[in-house]
mmCIF file of C-alpha atoms and ligand atoms in Angstrom:
data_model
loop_
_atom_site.group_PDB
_atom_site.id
_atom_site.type_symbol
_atom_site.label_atom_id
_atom_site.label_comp_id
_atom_site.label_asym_id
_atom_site.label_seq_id
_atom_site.Cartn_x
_atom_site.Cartn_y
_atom_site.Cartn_z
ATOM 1 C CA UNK A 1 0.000 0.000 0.000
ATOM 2 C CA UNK A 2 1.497 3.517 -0.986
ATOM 3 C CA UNK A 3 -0.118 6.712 0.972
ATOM 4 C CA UNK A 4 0.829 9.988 -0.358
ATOM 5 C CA UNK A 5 1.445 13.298 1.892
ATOM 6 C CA UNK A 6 2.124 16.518 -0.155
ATOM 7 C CA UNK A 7 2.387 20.087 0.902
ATOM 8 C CA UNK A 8 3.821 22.966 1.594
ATOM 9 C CA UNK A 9 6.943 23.695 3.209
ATOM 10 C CA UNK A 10 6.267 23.854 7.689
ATOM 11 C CA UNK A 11 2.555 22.372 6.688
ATOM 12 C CA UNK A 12 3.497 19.595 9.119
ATOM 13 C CA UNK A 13 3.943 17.225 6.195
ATOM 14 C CA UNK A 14 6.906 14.896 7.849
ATOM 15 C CA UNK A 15 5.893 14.429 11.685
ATOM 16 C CA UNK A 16 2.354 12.991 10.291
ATOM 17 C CA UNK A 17 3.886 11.170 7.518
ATOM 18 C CA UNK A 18 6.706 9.330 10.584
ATOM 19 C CA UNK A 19 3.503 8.929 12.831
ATOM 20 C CA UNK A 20 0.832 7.683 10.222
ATOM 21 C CA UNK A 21 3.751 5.302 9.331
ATOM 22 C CA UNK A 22 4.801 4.062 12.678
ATOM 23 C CA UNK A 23 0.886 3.832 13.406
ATOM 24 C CA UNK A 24 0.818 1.345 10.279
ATOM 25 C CA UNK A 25 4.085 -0.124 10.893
ATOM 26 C CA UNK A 26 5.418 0.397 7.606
ATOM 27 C CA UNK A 27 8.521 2.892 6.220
ATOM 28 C CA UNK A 28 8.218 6.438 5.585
ATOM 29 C CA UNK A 29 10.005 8.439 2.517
ATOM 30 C CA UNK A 30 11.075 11.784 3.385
ATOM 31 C CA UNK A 31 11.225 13.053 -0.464
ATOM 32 C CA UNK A 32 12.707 16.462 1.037
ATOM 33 C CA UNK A 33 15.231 14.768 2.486
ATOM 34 C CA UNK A 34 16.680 13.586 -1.124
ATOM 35 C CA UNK A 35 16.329 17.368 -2.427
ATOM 36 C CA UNK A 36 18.297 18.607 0.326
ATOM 37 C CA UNK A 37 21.082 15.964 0.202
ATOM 38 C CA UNK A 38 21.634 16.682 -3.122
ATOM 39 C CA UNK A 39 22.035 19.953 -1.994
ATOM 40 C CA UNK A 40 24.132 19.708 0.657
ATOM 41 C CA UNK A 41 26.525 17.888 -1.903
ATOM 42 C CA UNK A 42 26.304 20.901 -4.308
ATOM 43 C CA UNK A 43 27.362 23.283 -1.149
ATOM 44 C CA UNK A 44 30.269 20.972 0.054
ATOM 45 C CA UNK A 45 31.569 20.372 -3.803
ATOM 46 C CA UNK A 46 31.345 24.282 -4.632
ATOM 47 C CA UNK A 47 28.641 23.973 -7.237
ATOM 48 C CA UNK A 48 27.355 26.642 -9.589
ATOM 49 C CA UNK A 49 23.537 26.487 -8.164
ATOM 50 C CA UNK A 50 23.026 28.984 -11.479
ATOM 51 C CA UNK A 51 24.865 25.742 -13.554
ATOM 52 C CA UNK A 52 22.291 22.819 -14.203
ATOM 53 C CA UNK A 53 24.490 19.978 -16.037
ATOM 54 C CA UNK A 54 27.235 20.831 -12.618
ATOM 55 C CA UNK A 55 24.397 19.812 -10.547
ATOM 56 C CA UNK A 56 23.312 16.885 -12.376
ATOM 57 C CA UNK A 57 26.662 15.855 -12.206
ATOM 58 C CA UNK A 58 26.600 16.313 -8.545
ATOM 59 C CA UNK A 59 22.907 14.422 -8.118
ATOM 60 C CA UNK A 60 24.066 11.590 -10.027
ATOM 61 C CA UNK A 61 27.598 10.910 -8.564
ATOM 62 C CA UNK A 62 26.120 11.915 -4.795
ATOM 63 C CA UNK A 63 26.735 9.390 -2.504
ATOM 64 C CA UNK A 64 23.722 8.876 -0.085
ATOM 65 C CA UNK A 65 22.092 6.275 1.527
ATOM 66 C CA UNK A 66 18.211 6.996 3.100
ATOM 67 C CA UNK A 67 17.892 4.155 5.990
ATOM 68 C CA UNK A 68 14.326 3.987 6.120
ATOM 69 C CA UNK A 69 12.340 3.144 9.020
ATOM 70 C CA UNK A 70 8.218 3.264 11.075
ATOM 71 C CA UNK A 71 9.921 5.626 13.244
ATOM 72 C CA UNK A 72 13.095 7.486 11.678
ATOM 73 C CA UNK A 73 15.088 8.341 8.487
ATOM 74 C CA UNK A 74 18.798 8.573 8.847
ATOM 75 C CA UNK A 75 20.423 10.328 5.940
ATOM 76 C CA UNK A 76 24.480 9.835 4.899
ATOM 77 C CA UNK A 77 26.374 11.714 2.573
ATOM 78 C CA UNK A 78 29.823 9.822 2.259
ATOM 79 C CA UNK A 79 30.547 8.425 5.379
ATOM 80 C CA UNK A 80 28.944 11.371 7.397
ATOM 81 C CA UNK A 81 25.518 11.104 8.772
ATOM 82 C CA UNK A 82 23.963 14.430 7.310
ATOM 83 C CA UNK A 83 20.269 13.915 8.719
ATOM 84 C CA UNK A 84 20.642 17.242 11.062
ATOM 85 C CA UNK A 85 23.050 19.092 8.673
ATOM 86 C CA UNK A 86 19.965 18.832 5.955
ATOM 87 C CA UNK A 87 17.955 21.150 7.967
ATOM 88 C CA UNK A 88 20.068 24.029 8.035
ATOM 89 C CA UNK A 89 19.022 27.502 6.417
ATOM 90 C CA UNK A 90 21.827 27.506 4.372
ATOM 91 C CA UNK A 91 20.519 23.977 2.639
ATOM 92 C CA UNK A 92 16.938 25.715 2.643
ATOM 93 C CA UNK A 93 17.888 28.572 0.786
ATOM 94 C CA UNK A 94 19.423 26.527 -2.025
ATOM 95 C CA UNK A 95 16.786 23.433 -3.076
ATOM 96 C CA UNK A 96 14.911 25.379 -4.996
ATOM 97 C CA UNK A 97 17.857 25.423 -7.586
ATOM 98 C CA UNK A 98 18.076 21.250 -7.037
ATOM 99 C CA UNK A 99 13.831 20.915 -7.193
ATOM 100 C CA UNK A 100 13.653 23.020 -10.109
ATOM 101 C CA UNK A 101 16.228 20.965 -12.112
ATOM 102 C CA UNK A 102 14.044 18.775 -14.590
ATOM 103 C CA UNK A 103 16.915 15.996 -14.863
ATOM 104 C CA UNK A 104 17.510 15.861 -10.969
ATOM 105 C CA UNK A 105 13.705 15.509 -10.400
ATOM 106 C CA UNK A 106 13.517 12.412 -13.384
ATOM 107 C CA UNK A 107 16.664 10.732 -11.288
ATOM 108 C CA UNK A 108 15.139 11.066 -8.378
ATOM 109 C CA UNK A 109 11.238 10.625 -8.886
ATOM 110 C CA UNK A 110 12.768 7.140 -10.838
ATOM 111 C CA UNK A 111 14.409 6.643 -7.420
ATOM 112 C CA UNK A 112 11.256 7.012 -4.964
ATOM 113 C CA UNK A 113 9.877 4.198 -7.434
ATOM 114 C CA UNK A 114 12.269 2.128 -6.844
ATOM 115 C CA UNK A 115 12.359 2.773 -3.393
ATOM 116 C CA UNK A 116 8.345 1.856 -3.404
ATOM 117 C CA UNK A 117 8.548 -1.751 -5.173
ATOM 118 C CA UNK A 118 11.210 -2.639 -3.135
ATOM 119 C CA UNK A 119 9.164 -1.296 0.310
ATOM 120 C CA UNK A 120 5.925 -2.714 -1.126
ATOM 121 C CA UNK A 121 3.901 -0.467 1.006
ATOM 122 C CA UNK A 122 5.363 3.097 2.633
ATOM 123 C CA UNK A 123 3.998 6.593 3.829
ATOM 124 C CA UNK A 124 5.612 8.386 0.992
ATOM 125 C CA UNK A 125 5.959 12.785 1.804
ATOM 126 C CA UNK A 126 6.833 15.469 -0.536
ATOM 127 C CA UNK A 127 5.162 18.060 -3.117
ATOM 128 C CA UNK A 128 4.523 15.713 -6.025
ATOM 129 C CA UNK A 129 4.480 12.568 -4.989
ATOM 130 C CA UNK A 130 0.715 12.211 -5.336
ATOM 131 C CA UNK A 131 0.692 14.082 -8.573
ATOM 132 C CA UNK A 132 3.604 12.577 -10.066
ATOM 133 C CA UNK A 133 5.497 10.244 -8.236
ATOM 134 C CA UNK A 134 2.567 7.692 -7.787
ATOM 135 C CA UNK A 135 -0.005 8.564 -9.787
ATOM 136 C CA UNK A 136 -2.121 5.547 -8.553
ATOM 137 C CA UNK A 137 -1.058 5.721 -5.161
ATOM 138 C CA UNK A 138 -3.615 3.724 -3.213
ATOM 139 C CA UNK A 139 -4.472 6.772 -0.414
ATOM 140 C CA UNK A 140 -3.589 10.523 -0.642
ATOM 141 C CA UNK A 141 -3.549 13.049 1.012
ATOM 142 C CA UNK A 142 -2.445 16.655 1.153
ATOM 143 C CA UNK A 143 -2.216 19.065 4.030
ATOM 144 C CA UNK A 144 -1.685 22.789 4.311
ATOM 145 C CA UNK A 145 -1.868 24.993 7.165
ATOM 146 C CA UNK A 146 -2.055 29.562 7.425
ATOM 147 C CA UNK A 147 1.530 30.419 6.239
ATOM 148 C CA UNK A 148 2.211 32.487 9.489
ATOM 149 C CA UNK A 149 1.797 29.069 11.353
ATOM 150 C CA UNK A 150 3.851 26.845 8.830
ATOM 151 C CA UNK A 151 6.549 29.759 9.252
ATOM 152 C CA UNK A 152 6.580 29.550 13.210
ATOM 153 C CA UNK A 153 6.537 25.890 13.138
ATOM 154 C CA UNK A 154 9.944 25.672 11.139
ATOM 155 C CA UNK A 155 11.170 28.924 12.956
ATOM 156 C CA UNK A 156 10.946 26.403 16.413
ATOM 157 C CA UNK A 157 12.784 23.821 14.463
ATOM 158 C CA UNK A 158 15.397 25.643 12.989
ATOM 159 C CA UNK A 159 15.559 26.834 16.635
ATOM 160 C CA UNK A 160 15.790 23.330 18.749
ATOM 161 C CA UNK A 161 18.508 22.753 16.233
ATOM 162 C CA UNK A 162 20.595 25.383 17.667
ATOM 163 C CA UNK A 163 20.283 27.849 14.633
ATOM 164 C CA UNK A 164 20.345 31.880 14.963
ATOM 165 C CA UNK A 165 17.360 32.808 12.756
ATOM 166 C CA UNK A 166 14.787 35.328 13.726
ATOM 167 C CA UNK A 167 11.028 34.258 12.885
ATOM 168 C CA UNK A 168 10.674 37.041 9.999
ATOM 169 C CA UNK A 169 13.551 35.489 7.768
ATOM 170 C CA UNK A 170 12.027 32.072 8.451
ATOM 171 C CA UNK A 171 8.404 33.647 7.097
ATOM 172 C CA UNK A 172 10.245 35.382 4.153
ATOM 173 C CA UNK A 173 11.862 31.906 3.039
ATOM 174 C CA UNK A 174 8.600 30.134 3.003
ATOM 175 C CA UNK A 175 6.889 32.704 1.197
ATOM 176 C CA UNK A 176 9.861 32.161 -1.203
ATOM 177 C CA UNK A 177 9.875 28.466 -0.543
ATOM 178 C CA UNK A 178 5.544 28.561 -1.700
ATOM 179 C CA UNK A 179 6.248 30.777 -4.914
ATOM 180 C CA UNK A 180 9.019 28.515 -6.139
ATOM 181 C CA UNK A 181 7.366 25.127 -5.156
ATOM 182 C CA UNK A 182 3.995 26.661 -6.804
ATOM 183 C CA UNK A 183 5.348 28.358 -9.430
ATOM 184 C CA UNK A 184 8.178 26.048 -10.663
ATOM 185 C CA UNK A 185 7.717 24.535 -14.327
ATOM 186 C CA UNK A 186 8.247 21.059 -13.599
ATOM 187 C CA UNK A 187 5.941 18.737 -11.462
ATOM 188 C CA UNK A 188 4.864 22.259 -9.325
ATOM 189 C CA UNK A 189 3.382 21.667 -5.999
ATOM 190 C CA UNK A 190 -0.384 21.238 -6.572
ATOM 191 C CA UNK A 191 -3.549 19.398 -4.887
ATOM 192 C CA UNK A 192 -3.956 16.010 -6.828
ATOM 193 C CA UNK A 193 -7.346 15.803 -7.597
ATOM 194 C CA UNK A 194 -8.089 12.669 -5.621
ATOM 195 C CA UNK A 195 -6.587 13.806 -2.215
ATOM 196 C CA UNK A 196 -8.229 14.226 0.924
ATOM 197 C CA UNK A 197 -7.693 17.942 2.144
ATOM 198 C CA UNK A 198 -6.698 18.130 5.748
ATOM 199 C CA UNK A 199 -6.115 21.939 6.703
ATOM 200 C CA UNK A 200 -3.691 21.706 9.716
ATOM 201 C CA UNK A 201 -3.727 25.261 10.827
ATOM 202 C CA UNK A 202 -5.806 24.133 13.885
ATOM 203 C CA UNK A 203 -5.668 21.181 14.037
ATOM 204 C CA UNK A 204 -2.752 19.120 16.763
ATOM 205 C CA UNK A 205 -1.228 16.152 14.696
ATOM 206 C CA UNK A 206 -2.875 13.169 16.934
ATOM 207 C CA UNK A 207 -6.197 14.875 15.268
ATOM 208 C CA UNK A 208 -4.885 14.879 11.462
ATOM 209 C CA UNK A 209 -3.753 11.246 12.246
ATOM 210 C CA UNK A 210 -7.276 10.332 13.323
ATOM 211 C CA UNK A 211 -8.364 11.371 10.297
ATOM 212 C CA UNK A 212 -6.043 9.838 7.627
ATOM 213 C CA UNK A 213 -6.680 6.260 9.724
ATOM 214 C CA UNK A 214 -10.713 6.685 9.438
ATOM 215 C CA UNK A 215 -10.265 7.247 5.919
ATOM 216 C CA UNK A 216 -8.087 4.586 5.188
ATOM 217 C CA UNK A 217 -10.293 2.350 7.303
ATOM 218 C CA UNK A 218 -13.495 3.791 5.482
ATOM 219 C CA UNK A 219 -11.608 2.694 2.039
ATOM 220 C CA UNK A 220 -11.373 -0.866 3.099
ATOM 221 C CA UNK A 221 -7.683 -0.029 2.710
ATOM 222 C CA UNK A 222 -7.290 -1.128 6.443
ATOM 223 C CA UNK A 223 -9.042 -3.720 8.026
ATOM 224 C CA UNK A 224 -9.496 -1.999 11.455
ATOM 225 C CA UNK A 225 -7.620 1.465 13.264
ATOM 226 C CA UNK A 226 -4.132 0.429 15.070
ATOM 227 C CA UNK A 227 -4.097 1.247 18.282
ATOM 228 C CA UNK A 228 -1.494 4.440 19.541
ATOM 229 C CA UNK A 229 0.852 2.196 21.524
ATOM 230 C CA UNK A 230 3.595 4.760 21.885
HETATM 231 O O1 C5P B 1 9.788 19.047 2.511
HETATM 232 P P1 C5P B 1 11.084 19.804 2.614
HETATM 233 O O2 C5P B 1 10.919 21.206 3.107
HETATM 234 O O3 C5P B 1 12.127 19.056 3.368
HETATM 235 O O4 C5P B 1 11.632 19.893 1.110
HETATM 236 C C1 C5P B 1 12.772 20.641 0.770
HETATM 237 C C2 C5P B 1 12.603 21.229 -0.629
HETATM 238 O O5 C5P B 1 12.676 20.173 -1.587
HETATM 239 C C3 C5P B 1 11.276 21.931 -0.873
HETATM 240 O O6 C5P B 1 11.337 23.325 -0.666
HETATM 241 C C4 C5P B 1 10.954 21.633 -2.317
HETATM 242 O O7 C5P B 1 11.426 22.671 -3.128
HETATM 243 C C5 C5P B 1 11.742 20.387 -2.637
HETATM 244 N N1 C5P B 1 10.915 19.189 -2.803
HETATM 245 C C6 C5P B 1 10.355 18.953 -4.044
HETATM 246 N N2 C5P B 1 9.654 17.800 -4.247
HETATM 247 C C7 C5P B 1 9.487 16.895 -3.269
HETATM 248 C C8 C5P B 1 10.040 17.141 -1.994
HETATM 249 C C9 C5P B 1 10.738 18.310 -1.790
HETATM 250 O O8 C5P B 1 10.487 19.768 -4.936
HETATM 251 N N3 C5P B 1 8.823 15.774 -3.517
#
């Protein structure tokens, strides 16, 4: 079984995607993940971001590994675990050069795929993996919440992480974030057609996974709701 999760940046996206997953007890694909590792390999090689065929070059050389799991994804670039590196402002200020790169979206859309036969069923997360990446995904789903709140949310991330970023930088780079995701010619964020809407703006995230488990459940596409033994 493949469930999609798309939406915009801070919409909450990857902590229900992890807990919908560990509720099912199956993997969960952190799509961002990929963009930004290919990123942080542009940074650390000295990349043109303005150069496309440099950063193909980089995407398709990159050496990363995604350990997958119900309750984490660990992410290495070499031999160095990169998973908290990824979230830095410096790597969120440069995907949109990596997402907007037609090639590097084929190699790595072709990669998810992969990553889905071999998984058989997986929570899947991203902005087009719904509308492009599986097409006939058996569940999706995409969520959005106010941007003020999506921009406070990653603002207390970036913060627990030990960055120094005030909150309106934060806002300005997911309003920046929105227009190039939205905006980008290439598999642009959108609402598939068949998704369930969830609007998270007021909602806590034991209440959006309530929701995605009654609907699979109302599909047939579970046979009963787990129960929240964590
Ligand atoms: O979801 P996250 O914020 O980690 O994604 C990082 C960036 O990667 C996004 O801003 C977006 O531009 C890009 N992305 C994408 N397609 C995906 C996942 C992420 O273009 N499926």
């Amino acid at each position: 079984m493949i469930i999609t999760i798309d939406g915009p940046a801070g919409s909450g996206k990857s902590t229900v995607a992890r807990k919908l997953a560990a509720r099912l007890r199956i993997p969960y694909l952190d799509t961002g993940a990929m963009y930004r590792v290919i990123t942080l390999a542009a940074i650390n090689a000295g990349a043109n971001f303005e150069d496309e065929a440099e950063l193909l070059d980089v995407a398709q050389k990159a050496d990363y590994r995604l350990d997958l799991g119900p309750t984490h994804i660990r992410v290495t670039l070499g031999d160095h675990d990169v998973t908290e590196a990824l979230r830095s402002m410096r790597v969120n200020t440069h995907t949109r050069f990596i997402a907007g790169a037609p090639k590097i979206r084929e190699l790595l859309v072709n990669r998810q795929r992969e990553i889905g036969r071999e998984l058989g069923s997986m929570v899947t997360e991203g902005r087009d993996q719904g509308s492009v990446a599986f097409p006939d995904a058996d569940a999706k789903f995409y969520i959005d919440a106010d941007i003020r709140q999506r921009a406070r949310r990653r603002y207390h991330e970036l913060v627990a992480d030990g960055e120094e970023v005030d909150e309106e930088t934060v806002l300005q780079n997911v309003v920046e974030r929105d227009r190039t995701d939205r905006e980008r010619a290439v598999a642009p964020l959108r609402r598939p057609d068949d998704a369930v809407s969830i609007d998270t703006s007021h909602l806590g995230v034991t209440d959006v996974i309530a929701i995605m488990l009654w609907h699979l459940h109302s599909r047939g596409l579970i046979a009963q709701i787990p129960a929240d033994d964590q």
